Short mmCIF file of C-alpha atoms in Angstrom, two decimals:
data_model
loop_
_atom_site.label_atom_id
_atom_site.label_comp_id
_atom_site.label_asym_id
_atom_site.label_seq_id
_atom_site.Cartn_x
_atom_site.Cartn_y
_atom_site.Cartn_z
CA UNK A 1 30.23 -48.13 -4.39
CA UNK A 2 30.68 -49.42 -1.08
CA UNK A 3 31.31 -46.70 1.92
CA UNK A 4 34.87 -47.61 2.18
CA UNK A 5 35.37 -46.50 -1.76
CA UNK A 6 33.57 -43.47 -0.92
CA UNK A 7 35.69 -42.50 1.98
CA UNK A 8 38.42 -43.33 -0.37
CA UNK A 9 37.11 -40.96 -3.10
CA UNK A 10 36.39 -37.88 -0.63
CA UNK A 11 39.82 -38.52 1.11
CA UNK A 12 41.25 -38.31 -1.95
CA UNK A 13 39.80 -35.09 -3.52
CA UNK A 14 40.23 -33.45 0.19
CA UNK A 15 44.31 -34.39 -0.23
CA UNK A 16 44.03 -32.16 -3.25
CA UNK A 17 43.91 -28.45 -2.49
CA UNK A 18 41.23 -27.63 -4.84
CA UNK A 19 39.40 -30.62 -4.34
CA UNK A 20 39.63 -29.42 -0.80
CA UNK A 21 37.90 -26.02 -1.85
CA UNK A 22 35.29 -27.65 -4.32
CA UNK A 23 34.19 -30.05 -1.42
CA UNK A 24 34.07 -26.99 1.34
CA UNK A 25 31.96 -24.75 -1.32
CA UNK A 26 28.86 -27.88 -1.46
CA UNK A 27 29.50 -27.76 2.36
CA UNK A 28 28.99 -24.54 2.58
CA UNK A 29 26.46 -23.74 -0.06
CA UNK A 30 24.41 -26.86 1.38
CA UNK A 31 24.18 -24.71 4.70
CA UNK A 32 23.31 -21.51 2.85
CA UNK A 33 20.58 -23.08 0.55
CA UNK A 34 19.37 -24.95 3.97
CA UNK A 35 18.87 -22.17 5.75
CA UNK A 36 16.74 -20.03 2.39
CA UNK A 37 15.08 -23.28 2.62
CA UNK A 38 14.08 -23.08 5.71
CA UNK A 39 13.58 -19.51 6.33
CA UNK A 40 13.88 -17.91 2.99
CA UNK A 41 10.10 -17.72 1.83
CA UNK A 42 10.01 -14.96 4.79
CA UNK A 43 6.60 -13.65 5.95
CA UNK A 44 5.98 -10.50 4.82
CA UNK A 45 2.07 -11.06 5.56
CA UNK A 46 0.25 -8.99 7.80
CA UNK A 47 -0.47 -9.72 11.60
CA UNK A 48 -4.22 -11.03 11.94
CA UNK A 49 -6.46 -7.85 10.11
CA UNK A 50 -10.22 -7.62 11.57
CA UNK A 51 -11.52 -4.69 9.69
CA UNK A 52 -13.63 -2.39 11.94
CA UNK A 53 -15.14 -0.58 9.22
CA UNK A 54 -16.46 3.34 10.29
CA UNK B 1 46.07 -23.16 0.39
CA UNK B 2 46.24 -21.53 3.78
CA UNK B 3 42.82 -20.74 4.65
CA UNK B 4 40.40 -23.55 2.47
CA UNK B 5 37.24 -22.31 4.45
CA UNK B 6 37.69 -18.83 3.81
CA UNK B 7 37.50 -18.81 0.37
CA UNK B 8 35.21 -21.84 0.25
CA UNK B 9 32.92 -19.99 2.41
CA UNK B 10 33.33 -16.56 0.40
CA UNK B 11 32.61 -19.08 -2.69
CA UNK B 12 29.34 -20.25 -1.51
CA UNK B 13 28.62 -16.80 -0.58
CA UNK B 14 28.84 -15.45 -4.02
CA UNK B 15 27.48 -18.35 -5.86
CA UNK B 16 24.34 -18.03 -3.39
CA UNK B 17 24.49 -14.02 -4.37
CA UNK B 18 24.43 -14.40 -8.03
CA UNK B 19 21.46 -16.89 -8.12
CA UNK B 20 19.84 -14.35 -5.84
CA UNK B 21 20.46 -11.68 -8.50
CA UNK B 22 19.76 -14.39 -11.25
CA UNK B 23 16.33 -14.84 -9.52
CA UNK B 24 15.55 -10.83 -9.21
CA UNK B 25 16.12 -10.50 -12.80
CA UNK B 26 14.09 -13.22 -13.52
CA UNK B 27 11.46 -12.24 -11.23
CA UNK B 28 11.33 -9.00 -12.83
CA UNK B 29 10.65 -10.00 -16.54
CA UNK B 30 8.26 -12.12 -15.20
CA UNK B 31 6.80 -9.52 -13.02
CA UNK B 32 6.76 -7.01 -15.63
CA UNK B 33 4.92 -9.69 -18.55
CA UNK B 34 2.23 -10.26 -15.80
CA UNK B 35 1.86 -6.74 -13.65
CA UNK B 36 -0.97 -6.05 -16.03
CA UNK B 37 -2.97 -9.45 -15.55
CA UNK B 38 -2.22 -8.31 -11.93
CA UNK B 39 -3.91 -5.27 -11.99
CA UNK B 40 -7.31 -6.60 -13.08
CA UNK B 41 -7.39 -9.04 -10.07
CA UNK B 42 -7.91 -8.84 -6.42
CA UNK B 43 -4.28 -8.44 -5.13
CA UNK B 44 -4.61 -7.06 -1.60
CA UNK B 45 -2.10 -10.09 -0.49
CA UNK B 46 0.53 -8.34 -2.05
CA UNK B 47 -0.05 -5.14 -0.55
CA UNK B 48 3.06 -5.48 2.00
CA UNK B 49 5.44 -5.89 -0.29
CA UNK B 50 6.25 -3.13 -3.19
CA UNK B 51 8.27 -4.91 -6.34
CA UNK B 52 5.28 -5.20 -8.18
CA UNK B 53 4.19 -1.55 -7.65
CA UNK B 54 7.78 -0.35 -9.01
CA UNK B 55 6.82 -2.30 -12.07
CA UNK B 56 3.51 -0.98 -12.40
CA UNK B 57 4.85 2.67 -12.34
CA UNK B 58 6.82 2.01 -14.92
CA UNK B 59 4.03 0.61 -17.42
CA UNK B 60 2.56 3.84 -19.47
CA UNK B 61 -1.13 2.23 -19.45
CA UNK B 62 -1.20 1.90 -15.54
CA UNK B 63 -2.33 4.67 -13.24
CA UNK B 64 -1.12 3.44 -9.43
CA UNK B 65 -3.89 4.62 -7.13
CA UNK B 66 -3.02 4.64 -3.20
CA UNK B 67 -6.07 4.53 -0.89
CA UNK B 68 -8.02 3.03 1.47
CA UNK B 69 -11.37 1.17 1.78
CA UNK B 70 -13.19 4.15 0.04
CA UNK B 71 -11.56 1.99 -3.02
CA UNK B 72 -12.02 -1.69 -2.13
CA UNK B 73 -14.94 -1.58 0.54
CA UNK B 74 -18.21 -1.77 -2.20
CA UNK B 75 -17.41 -4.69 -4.49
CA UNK B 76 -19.04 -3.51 -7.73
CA UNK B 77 -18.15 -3.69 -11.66
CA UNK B 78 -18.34 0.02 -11.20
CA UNK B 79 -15.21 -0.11 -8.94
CA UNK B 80 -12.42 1.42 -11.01
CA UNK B 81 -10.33 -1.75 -11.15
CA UNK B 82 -13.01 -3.60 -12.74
CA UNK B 83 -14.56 -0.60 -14.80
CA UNK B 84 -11.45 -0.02 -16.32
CA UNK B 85 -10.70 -4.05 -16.94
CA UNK B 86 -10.58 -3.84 -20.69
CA UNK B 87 -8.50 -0.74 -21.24
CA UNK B 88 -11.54 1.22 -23.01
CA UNK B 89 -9.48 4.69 -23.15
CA UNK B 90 -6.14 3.13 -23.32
CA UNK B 91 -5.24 2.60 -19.24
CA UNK B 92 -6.03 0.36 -16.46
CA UNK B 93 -5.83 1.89 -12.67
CA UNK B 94 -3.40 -0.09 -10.54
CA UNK B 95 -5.22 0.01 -6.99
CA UNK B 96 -2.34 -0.28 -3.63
CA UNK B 97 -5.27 0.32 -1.65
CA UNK B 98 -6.35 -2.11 1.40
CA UNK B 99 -9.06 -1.58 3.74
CA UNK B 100 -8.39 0.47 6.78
CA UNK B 101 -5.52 1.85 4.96
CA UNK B 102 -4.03 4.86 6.44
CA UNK B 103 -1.98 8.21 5.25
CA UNK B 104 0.96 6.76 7.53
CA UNK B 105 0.89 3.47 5.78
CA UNK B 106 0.81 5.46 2.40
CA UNK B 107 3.77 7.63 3.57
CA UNK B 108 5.70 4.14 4.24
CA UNK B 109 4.59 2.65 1.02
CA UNK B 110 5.68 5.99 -1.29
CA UNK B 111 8.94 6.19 0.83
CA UNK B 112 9.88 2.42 -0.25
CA UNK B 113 9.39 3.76 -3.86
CA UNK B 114 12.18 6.21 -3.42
CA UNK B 115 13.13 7.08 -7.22
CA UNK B 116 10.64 4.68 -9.12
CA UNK B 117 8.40 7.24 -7.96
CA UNK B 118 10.10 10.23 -10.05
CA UNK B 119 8.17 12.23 -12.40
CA UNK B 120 5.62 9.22 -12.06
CA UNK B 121 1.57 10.21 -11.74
CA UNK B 122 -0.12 8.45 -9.06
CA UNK B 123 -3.26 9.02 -7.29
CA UNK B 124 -3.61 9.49 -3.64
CA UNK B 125 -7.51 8.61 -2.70
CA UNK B 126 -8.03 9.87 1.34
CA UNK B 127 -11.38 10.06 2.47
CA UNK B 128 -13.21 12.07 5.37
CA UNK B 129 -14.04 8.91 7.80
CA UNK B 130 -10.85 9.21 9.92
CA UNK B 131 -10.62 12.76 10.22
CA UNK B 132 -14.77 12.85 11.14
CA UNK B 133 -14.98 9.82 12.23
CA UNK B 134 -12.28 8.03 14.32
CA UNK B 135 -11.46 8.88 17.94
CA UNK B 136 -8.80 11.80 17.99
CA UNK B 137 -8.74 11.54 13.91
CA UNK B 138 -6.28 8.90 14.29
CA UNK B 139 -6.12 5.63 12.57
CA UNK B 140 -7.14 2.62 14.44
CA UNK B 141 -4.30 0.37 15.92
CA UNK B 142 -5.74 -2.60 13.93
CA UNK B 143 -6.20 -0.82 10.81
CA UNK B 144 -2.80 0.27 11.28
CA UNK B 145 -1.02 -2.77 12.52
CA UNK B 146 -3.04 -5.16 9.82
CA UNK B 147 -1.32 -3.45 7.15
CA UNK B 148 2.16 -2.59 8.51
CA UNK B 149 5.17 -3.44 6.07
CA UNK B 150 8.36 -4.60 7.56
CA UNK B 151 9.78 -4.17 3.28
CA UNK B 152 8.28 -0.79 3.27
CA UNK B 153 9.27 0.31 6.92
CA UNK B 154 12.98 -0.50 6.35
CA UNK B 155 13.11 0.94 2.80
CA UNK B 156 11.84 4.17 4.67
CA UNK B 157 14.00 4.22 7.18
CA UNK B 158 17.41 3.76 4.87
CA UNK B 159 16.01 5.43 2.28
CA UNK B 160 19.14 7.65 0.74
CA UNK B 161 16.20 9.47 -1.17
CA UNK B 162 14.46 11.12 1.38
CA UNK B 163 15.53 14.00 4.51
CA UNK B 164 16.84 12.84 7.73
CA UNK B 165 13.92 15.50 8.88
CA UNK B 166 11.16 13.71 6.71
CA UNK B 167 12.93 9.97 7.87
CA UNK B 168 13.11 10.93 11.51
CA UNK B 169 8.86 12.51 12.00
CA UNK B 170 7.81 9.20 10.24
CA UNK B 171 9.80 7.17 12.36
CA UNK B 172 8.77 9.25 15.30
CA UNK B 173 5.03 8.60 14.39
CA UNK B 174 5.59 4.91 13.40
CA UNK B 175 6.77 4.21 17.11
CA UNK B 176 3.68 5.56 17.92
CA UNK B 177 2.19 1.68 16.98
CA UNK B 178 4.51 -0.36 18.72
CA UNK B 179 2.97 -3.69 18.63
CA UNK B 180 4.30 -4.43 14.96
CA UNK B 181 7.43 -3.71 15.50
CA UNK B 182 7.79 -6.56 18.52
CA UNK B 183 8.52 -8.98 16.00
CA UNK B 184 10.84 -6.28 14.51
CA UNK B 185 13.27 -5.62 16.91
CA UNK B 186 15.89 -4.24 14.22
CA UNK B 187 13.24 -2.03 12.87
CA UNK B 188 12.31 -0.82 16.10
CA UNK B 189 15.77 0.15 16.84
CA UNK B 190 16.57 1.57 13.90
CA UNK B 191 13.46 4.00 14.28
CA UNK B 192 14.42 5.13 17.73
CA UNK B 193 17.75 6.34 16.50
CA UNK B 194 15.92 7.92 13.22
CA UNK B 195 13.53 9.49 16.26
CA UNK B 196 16.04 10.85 18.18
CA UNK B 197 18.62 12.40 16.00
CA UNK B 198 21.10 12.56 18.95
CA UNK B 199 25.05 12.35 17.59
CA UNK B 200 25.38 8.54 19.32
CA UNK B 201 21.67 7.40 17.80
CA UNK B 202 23.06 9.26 14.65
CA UNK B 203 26.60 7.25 14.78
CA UNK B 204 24.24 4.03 15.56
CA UNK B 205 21.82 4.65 12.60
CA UNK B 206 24.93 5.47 10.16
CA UNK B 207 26.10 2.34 11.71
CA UNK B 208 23.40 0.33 11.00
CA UNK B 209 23.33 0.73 7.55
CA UNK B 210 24.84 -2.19 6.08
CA UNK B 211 22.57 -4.92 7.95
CA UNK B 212 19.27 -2.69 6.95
CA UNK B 213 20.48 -2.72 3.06
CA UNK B 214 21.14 -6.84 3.92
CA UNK B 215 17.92 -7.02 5.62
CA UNK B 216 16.10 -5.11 2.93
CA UNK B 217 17.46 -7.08 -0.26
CA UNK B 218 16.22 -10.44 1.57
CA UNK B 219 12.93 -9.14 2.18
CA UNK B 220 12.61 -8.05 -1.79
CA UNK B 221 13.69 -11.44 -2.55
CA UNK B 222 11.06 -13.24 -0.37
CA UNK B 223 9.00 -10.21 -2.17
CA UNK B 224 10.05 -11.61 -5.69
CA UNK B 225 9.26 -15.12 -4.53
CA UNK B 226 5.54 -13.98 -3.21
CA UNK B 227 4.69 -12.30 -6.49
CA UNK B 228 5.98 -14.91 -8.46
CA UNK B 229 3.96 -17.53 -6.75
CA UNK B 230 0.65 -15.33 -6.84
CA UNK B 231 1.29 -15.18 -10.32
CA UNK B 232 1.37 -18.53 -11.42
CA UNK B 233 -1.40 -19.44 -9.34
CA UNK B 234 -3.93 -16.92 -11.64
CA UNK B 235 -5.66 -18.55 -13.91
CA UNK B 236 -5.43 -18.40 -17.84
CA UNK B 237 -8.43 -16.38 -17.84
CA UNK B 238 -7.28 -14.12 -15.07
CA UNK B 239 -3.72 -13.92 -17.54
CA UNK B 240 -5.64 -13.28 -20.35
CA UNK B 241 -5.99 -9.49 -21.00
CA UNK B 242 -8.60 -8.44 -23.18
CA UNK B 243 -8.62 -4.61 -24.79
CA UNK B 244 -11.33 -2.66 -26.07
CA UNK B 245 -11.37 0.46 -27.00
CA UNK B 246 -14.42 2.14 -26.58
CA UNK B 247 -16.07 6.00 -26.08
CA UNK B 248 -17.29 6.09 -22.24
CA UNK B 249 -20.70 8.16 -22.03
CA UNK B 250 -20.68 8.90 -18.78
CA UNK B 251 -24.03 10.98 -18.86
CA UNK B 252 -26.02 7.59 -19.46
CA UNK B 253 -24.13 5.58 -16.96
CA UNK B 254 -24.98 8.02 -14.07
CA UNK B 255 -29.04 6.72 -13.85
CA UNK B 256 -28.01 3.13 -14.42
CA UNK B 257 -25.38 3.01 -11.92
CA UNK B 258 -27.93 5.12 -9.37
CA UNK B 259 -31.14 2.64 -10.20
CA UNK B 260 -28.71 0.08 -9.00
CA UNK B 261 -27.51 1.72 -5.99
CA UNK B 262 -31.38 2.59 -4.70
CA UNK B 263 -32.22 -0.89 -5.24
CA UNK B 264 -29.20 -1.65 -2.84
CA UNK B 265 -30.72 0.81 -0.09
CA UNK B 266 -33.84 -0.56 0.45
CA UNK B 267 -33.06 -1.25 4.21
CA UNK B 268 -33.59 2.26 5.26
CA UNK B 269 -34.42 5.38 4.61
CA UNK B 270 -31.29 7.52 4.58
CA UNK B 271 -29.79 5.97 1.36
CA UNK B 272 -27.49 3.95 3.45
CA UNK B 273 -26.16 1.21 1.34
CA UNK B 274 -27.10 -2.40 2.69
CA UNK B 275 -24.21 -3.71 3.60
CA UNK B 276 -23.18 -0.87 5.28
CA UNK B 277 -26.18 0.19 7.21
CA UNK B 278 -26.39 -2.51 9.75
CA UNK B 279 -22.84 -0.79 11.11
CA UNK B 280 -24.55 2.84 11.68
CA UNK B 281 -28.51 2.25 12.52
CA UNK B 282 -27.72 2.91 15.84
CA UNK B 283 -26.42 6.54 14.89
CA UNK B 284 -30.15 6.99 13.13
CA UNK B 285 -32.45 5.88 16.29
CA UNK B 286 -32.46 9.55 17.53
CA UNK B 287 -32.28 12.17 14.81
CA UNK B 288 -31.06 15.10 16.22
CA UNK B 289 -31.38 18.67 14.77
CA UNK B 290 -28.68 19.46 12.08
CA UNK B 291 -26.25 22.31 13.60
CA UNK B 292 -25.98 20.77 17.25
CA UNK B 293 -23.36 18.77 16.92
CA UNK B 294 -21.18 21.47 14.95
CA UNK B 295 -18.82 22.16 17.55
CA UNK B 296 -17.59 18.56 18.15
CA UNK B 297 -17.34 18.31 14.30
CA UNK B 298 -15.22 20.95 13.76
CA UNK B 299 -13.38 20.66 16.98
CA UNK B 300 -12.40 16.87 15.82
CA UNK B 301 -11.99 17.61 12.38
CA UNK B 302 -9.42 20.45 13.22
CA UNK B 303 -7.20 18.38 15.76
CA UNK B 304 -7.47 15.19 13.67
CA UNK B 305 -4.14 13.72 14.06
CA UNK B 306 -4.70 11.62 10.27
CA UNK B 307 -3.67 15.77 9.31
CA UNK B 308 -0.57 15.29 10.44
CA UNK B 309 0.16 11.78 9.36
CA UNK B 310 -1.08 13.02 5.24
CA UNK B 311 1.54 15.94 5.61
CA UNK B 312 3.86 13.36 6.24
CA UNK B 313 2.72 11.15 3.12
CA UNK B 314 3.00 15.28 1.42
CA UNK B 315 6.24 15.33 2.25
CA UNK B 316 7.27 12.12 0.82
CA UNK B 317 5.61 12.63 -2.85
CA UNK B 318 7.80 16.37 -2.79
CA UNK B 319 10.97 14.76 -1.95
CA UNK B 320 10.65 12.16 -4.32
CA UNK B 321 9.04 14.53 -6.93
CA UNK B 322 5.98 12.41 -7.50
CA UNK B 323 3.62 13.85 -9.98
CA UNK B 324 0.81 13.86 -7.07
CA UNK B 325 -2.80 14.22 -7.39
CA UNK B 326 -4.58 14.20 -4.02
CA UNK B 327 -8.32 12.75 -4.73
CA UNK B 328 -10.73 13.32 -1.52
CA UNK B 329 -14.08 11.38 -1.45
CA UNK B 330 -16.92 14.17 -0.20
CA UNK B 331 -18.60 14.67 2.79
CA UNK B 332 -22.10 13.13 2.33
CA UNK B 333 -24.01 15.94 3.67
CA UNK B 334 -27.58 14.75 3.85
CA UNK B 335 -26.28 11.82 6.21
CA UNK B 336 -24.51 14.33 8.50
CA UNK B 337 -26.86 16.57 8.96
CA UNK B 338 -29.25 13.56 10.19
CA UNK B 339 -26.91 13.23 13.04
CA UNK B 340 -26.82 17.11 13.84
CA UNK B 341 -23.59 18.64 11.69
CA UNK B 342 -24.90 21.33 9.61
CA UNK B 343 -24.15 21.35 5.96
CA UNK B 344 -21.96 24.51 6.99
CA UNK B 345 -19.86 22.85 9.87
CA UNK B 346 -19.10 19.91 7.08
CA UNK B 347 -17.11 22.60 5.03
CA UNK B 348 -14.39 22.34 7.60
CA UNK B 349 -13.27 19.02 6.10
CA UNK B 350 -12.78 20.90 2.41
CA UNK B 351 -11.37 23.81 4.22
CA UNK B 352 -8.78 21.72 6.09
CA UNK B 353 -7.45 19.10 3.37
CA UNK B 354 -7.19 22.11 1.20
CA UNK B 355 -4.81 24.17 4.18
CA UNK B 356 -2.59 21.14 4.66
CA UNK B 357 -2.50 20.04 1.17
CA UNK B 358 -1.60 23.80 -0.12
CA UNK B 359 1.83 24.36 1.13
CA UNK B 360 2.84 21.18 -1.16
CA UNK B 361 1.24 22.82 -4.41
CA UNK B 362 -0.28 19.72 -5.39
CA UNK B 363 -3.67 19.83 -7.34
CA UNK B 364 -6.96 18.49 -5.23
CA UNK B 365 -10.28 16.74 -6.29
CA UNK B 366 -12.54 17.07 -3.31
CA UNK B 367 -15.96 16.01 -5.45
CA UNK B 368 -17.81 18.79 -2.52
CA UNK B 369 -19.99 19.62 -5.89
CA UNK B 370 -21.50 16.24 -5.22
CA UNK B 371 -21.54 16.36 -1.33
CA UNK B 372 -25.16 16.77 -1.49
CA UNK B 373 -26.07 14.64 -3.93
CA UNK B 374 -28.36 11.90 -3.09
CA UNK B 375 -26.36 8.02 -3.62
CA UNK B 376 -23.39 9.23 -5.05
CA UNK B 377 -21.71 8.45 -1.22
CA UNK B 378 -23.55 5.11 0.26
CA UNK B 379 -22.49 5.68 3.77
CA UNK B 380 -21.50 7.76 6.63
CA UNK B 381 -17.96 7.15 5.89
CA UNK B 382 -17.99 8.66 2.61
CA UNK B 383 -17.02 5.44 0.37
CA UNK B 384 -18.48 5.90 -2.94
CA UNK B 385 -21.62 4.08 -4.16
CA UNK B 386 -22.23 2.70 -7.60
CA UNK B 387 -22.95 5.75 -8.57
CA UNK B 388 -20.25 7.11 -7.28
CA UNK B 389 -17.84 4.75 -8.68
CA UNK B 390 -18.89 6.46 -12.23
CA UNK B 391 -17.86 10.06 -11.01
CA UNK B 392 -15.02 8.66 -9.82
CA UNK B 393 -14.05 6.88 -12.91
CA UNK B 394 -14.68 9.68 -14.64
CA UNK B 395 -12.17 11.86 -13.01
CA UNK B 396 -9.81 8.66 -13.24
CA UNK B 397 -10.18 8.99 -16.75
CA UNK B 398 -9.42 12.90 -16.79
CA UNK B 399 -6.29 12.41 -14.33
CA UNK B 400 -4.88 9.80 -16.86
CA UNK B 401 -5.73 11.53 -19.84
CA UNK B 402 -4.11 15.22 -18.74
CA UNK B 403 -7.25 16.71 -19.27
CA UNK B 404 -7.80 16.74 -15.06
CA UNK B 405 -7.08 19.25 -13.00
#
């Protein structure tokens, strides 16, 4: 499809209330799964450990 | 609709939640198949986080043993993870210990149990070195810092299991170490107000709640998603668990397990494992008489602050109700006396663990019957030889079985 059918499509499912919703959840889910993307494996690793021994 | 982005945002929000929740439960089954191929495989890289030692507890062949280098420092097929591989009298030991371990970071790491920890029988290993050893009996910063928890700090501190009293000296003690806690800010702030105890750090801890339970349920997640990954990176031989059941005669293992150790000593003459004497020769230039160095012992030995920090760890396993048993390696007495504390003066270390364990009722291995004999310890610091290892095991065995204390 061309991007003018596609604006088409998405203008047409945002003029619908639910189709409104629907598109706002990917939007916002997108962000979500973006951000545990990008920050979600975490670091629960240690600082730098030199063992000193006794 | 009025207000699309609200609910599309609340949408997203709980469709993100329930494939979180989809994801723990997951993680769990597979967790809880695996925890046992776990066990019988170096796992120190999971030490700061604690879902896999909730599943451990609740596996009937697992002992969990908490500890320090005394059970990870002398790599050896005598070490109790390895000795007790193949299940030969129906258990495995689960070993949370890392090197330079500490009774604070064992405090944190029971606390972040909270109820798991129930009625459960775990082993706590201490040994003498940072009572005897360190300066002012205190763990060192690195030790300390290397194997801080951020998980296992927050679970403390919101713990709804344990005393404000109990919450506030750990958090009191934990800001003793600052220098973790600078990438930490929430957790720093939240142990101030736990420290204090005034009504406004009160109101702001109370306050606090809901972002630490937030905080904490994203850090078991990226927990989940560690162990999971370590998992599935062991190998199908490292998967594979193989059982045998088998009678242990301990009796015969004792002069194999010592031939082996003496062969490992041949560096010097005070039965100082190799890899360890290199560390203390300098201690050994100068022999000095035994008995003049008493005072000093016992002076450090009785204002060790590591005391304090294992009453703190005490107080944890009673508020939880943790079926406790507190295992101490032994002095090794011919080694001390070499460097001028008297066989006497050592008994301070027995006499001490034994006053601060008491008030907590919980039963105590020290091993002092074996303080004095040659290679079971194979350095200054008390961390069991090969030989050792088999005592050790032994009592392991007895612990597991009921049959110890």
């Amino acid at each position: 499809m061309s991007t003018k059918r596609w604006m088409e499509f998405f203008t047409a499912i945002f003029r619908n209330p639910w189709g409104r919703i629907l598109l706002l959840v990917i939007y916002y889910l997108g962000i979500l799964l973006g951000l545990v993307y990008r920050y979600g494996e975490g670091d629960l690793t240690a600082p730098e450990f030199i063992y000193q021994g006794f | 609709m009025r207000t699309p982005h609200l609910v599309a945002g609340a949408l997203a929000v709980s469709l993100l939640g329930v494939g979180a929740a989809a994801f723990s439960a997951f993680a769990f089954f597979f967790e809880d198949k695996y925890v046992h191929a776990v066990a019988g495989v170096e796992h120190t890289e999971l030490n700061n986080g604690n879902v896999l030692e909730q599943v451990a507890l609740r596996q009937e062949d697992l002992l969990p043993i908490y500890g320090a280098s005394e059970l990870v420092l002398l790599e050896t097929e005598y070490q109790a993870n390895r000795f007790f591989s193949t299940y030969p009298t129906g258990f495995m030991v689960f070993n949370i210990a890392s090197k330079g371990g500490s009774s604070l970071t064992t405090a944190q790491k029971l606390a972040a149990l909270g109820e798991d920890l129930r009625g459960r029988k775990v082993v706590i290993s201490i040994g003498p070195a940072i009572m005897t050893m360190a300066p002012y009996g205190e763990v060192n910063v690195r030790h300390y810092n290397g194997n801080f928890s951020p998980l296992n700090a927050l679970e403390l501190a919101f713990s709804p299991h344990l005393s404000m009293d109990t919450k506030s000296r750990i958090a009191r003690r934990m800001l003793d170490f600052p220098e973790p806690l600078e990438k930490h800010p929430f957790i720093r702030f939240t142990l101030e107000n736990l420290a204090d105890l005034s009504p406004l750090r009160r109101l702001a801890y109370q306050a606090s709640q809901p972002l630490g339970w937030i905080q904490i349920s994203i850090l078991r997640l990226q927990d989940h998603y560690n162990t999971v990954n370590f998992i599935r990176h062991l190998s199908s031989g490292q998967t594979t668990i193989t059982r045998k059941d088998r009678e242990i005669d301990w009796e015969s293992l004792v002069p194999i397990a010592e031939k082996e150790q003496i062969e490992n000593t041949d560096s010097n003459l005070y039965g100082v494992d190799n890899s360890q004497w290199p560390k203390i020769k300098e201690l050994f230039l100068n022999p000095v008489p035994p008995g003049s160095k008493d005072k000093e012992f016992r002076e450090d030995v009785e204002n060790a602050r590591e005391w304090h920090d294992l009453d703190l760890a005490l107080r944890v396993i009673r508020e939880l109700d943790a079926e406790a048993m507190i295992m101490s390696s032994p002095m090794n007495v011919p080694l001390w006396e070499t460097i001028g504390v008297s066989q006497e003066a050592q008994q301070a270390y027995y006499d001490k663990l034994h006053s601060v364990v008491a008030p907590y009722d919980l039963p105590v291995i020290d091993f002092r019957q074996f303080d004095s004999e040659p290679y079971f310890s194979m350095d200054l610091a008390s961390h069991a030889s090969r030989k050792g290892w088999i005592y050790v095991n032994q009592a392991l065995d007895g612990i597991f079985h009921g049959d110890l204390p």
